[in-house]
Short mmCIF file of C-alpha atoms in Angstrom, two decimals:
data_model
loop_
_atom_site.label_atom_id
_atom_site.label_comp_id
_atom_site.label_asym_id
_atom_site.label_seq_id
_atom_site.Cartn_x
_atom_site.Cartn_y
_atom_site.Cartn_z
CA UNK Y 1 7.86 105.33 109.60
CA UNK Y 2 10.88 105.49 107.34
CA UNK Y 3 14.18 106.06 109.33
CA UNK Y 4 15.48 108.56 107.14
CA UNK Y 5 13.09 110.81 105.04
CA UNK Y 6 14.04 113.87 102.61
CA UNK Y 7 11.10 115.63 101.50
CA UNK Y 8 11.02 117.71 98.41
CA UNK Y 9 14.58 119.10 99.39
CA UNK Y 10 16.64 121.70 97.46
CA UNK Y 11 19.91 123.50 98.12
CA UNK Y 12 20.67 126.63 96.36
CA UNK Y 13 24.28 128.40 96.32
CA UNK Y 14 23.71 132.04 94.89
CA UNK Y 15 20.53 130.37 92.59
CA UNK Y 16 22.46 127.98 91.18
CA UNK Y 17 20.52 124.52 92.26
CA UNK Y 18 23.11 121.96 93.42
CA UNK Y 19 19.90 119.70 94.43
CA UNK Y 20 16.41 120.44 93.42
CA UNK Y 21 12.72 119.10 95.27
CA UNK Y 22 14.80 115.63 95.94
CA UNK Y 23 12.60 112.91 97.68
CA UNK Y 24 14.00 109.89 98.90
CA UNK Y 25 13.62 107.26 102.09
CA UNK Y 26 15.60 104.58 103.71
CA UNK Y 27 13.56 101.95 105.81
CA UNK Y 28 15.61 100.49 108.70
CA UNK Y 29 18.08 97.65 108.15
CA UNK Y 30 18.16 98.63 104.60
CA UNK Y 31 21.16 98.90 102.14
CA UNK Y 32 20.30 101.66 99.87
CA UNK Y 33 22.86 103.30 96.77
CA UNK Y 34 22.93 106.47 95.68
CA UNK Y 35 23.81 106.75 91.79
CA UNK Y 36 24.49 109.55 89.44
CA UNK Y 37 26.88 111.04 86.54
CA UNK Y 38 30.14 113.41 88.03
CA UNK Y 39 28.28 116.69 89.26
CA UNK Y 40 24.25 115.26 90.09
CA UNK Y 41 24.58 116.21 93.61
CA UNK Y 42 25.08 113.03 95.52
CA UNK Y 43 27.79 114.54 97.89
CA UNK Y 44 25.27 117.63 98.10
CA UNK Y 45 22.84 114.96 99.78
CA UNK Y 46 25.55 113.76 101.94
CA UNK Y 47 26.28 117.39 103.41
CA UNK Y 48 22.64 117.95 103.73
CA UNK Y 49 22.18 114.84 105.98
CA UNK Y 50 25.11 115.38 108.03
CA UNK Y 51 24.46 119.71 108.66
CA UNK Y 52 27.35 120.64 106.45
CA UNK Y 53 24.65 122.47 103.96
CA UNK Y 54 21.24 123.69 105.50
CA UNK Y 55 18.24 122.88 102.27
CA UNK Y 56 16.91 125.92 101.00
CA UNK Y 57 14.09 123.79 100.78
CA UNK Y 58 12.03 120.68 102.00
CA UNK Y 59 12.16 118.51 105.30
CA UNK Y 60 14.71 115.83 106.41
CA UNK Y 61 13.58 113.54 108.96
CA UNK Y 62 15.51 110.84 111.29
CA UNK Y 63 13.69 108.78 112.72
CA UNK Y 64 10.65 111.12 112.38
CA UNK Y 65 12.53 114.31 113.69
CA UNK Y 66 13.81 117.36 111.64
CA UNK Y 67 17.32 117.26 110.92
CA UNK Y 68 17.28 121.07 109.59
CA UNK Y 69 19.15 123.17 111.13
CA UNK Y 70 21.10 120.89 113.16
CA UNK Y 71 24.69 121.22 113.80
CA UNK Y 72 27.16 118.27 112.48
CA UNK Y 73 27.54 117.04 116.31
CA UNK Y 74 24.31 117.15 117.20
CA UNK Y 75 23.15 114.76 114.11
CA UNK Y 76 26.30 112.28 114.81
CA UNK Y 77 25.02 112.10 118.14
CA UNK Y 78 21.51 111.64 117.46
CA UNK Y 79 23.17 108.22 114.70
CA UNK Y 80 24.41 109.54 111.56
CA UNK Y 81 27.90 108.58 110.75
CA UNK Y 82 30.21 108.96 107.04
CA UNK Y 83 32.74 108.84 105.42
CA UNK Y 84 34.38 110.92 102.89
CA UNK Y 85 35.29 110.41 99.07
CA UNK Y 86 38.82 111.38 99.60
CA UNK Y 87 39.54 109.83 103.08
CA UNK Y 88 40.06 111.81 105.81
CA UNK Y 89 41.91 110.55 108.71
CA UNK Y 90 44.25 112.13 111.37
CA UNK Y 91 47.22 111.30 109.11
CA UNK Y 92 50.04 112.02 112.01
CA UNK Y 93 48.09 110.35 115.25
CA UNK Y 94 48.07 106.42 115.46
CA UNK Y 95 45.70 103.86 114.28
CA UNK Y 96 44.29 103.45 117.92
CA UNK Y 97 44.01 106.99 118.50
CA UNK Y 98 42.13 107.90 115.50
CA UNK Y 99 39.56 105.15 116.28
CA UNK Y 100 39.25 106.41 120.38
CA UNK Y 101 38.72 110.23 119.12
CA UNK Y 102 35.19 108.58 117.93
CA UNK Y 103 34.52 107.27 121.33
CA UNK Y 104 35.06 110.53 123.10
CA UNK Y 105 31.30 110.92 121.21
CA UNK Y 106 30.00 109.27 124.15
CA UNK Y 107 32.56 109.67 126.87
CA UNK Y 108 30.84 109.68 130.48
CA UNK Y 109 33.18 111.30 132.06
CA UNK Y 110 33.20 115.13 132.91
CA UNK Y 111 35.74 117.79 131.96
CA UNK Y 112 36.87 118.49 135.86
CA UNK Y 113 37.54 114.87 136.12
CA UNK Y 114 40.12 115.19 133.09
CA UNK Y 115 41.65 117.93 134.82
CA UNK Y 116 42.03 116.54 137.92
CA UNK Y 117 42.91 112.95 136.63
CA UNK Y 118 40.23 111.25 139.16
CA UNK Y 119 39.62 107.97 139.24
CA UNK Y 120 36.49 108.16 137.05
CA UNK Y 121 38.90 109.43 134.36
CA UNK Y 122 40.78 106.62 134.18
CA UNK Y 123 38.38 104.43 134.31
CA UNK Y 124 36.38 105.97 131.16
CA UNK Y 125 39.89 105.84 129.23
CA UNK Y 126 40.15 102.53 129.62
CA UNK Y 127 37.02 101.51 128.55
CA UNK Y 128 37.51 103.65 125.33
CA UNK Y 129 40.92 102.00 125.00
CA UNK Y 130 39.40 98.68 125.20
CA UNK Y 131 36.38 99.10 123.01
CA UNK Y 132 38.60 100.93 120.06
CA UNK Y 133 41.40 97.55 120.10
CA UNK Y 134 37.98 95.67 119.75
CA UNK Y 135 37.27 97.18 116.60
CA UNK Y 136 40.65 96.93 114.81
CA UNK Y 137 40.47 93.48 115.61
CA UNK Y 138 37.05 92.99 113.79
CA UNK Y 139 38.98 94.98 110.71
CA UNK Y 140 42.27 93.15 111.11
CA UNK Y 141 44.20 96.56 111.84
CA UNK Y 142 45.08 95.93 115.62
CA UNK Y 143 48.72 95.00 114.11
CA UNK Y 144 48.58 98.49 112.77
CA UNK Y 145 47.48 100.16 115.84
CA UNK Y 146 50.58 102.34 116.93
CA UNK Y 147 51.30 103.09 112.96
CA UNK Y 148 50.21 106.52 111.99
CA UNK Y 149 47.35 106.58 109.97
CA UNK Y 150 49.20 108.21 107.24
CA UNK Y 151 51.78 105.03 106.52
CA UNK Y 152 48.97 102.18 105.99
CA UNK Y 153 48.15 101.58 102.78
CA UNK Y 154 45.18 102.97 100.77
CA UNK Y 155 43.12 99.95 101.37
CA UNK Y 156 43.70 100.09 104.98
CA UNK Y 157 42.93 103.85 105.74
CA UNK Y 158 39.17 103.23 103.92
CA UNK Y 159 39.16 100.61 106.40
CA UNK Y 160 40.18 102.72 109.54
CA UNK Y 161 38.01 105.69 108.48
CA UNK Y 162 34.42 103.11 108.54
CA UNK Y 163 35.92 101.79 111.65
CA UNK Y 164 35.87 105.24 112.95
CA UNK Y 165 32.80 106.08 111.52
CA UNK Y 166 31.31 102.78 113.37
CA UNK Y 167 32.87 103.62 116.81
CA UNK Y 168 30.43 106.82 117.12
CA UNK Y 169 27.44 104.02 117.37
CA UNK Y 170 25.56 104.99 114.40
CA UNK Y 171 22.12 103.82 113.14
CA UNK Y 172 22.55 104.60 109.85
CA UNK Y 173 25.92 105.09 107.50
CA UNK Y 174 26.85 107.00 104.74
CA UNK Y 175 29.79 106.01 102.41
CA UNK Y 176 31.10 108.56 100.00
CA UNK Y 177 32.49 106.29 96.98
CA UNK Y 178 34.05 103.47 99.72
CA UNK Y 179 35.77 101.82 96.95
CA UNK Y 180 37.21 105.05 94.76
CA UNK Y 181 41.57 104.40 94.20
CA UNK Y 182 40.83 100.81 94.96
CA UNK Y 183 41.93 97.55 92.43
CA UNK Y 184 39.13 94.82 91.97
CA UNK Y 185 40.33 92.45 94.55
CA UNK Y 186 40.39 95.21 97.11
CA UNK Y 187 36.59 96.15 95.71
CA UNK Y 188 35.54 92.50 96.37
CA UNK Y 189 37.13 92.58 99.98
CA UNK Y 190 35.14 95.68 100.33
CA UNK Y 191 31.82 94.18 99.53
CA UNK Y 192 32.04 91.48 102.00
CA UNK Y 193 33.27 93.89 104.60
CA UNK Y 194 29.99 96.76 104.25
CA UNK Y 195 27.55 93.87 103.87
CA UNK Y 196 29.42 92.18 107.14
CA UNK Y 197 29.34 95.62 109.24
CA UNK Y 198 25.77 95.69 108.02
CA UNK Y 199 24.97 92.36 109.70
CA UNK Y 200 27.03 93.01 112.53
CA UNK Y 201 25.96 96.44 113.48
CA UNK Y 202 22.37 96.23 112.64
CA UNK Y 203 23.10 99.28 110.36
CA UNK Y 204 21.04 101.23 107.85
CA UNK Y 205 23.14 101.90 104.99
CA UNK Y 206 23.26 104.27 102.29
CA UNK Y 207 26.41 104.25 99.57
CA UNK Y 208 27.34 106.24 97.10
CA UNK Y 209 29.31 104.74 94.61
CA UNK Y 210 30.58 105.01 90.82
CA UNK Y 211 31.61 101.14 90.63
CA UNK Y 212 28.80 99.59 89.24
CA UNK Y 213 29.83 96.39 90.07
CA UNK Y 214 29.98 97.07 93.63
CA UNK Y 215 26.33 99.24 93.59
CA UNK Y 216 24.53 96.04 91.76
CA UNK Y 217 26.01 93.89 93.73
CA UNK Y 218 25.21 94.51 97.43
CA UNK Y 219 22.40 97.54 97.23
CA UNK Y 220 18.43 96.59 97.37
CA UNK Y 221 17.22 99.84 96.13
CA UNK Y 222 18.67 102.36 94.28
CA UNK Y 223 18.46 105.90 93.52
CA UNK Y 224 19.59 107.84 90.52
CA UNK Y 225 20.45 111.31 90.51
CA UNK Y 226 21.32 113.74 87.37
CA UNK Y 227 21.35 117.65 87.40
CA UNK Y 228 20.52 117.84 91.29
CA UNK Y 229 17.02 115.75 90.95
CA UNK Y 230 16.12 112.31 91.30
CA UNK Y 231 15.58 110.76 87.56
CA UNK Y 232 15.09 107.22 88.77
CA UNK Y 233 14.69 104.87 91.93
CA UNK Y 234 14.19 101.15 92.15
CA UNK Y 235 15.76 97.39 92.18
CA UNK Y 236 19.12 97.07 90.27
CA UNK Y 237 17.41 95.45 87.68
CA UNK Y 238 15.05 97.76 87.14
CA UNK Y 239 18.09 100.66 86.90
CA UNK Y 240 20.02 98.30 84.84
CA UNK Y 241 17.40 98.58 81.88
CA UNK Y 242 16.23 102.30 82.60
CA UNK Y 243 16.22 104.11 80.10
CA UNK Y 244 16.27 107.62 81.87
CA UNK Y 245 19.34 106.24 83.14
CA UNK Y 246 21.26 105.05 80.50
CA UNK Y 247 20.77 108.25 78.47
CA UNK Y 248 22.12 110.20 82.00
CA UNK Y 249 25.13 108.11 81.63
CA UNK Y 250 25.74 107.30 78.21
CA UNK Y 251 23.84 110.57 76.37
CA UNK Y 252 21.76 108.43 74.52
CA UNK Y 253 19.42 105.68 74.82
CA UNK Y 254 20.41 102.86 73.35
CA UNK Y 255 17.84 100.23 71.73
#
């Protein structure tokens, strides 16, 4: 059984087709990309997986249960994490704070023993405390932790916003163009970093991406999306030399 499974799913906003009878799957441990011109519907997928949109449309599956008509919580919970194209992070709280909001996922602590500040409280806070330092260590940001998030440079925030992404405990990730703004070097750091999380985590990845470079470089399978429908899926070589794909990106196919 696949871990993640859209079958035959479409989205429709006032019959215009953002995504149309899309099939795709993800087996576990697998690093998947997600490919397409400005405008195919890759972030449509995204916002399908994660209950932004509900499909008009088709099943999606985790881990063999329906995701439809799930509410954004519910499917973090249940191991879905992302990240955005254009980052969002809680520019004016701290570095550590923004990482400990994610813990709060799985707090075990009640509500009346916030209010009353028992002992069980504390105890929970500290433990969140402790496991959020943890992971700015592992992404070299515990320097950085009482900065607000808003002052580190561009480079840093993608990296606080997958380190908040990974402190929810997800089984599977989706990164919204992880290396858009960034300069080559920062691309290449970026590369080592998702395929090191990937190891580290035991994560199921899926990426969408624009930097081919990046996409050929790190992703097993591929999938190619133009005009809301899947055109072409397979190895990197085999998108390289597609010729579907080529004439989605280029207009024509060249010889």
């Amino acid at each position: 059984m696949p871990l993640l499974e859209l079958d035959k799913v479409t989205c429709e906003f006032g019959g215009l087709r953002a995504v149309s009878e899309v099939s795709l799957h993800l087996e576990t441990g697998e690093l998947v990309g997600l490919i397409g011109p400005n405008g195919a519907g890759k972030t449509t997928v995204f916002n399908l997986l994660t209950g932004v949109y509900a499909p008009s449309e088709g099943r999606i599956l985790f881990d063999g249960a329906s995701l439809v008509g799930w509410a954004p919580w519910r499917i973090n919970r249940a191991g879905i994490a992302r990240t955005f194209q254009n980052i969002r992070l809680f520019s004016d709280m701290t570095v550590l704070d923004n990482v400990k909001i994610a813990y709060h996922n799985h707090v075990r602590h009640g509500v009346m023993s916030s209010i009353l500040r028992l002992p069980t409280y504390f105890r929970g806070e500290q433990e969140i405390e402790e496991k959020a330092l943890a992971f700015l260590s592992l992404f070299h940001l515990e320097e950085k932790k009482d900065e607000l998030a808003r002052n580190l440079p561009y480079g840093e925030q993608r990296r606080l916003e997958i380190a908040r992404a990974l402190a929810t405990e997800p089984r599977l990730l989706l990164l919204d163009e992880p290396a858009a703004g960034m300069n080559p070097q920062e691309t290449r750091e970026l590369m080592d970093l998702i395929a090191f999380i990937r190891e580290r985590f035991s994560l199921t990845i899926l990426l969408i991406e624009h930097d081919m470079s990046l996409v050929m470089g790190i992703c097993e399978r591929i999938y190619v999306l133009d005009h809301g429908m899947v055109i072409a899926q397979g190895s990197p070589k085999e998108i390289r030399s597609n010729p579907k794909v080529i004439e989605a990106y280029l207009g024509e196919v060249t010889s």
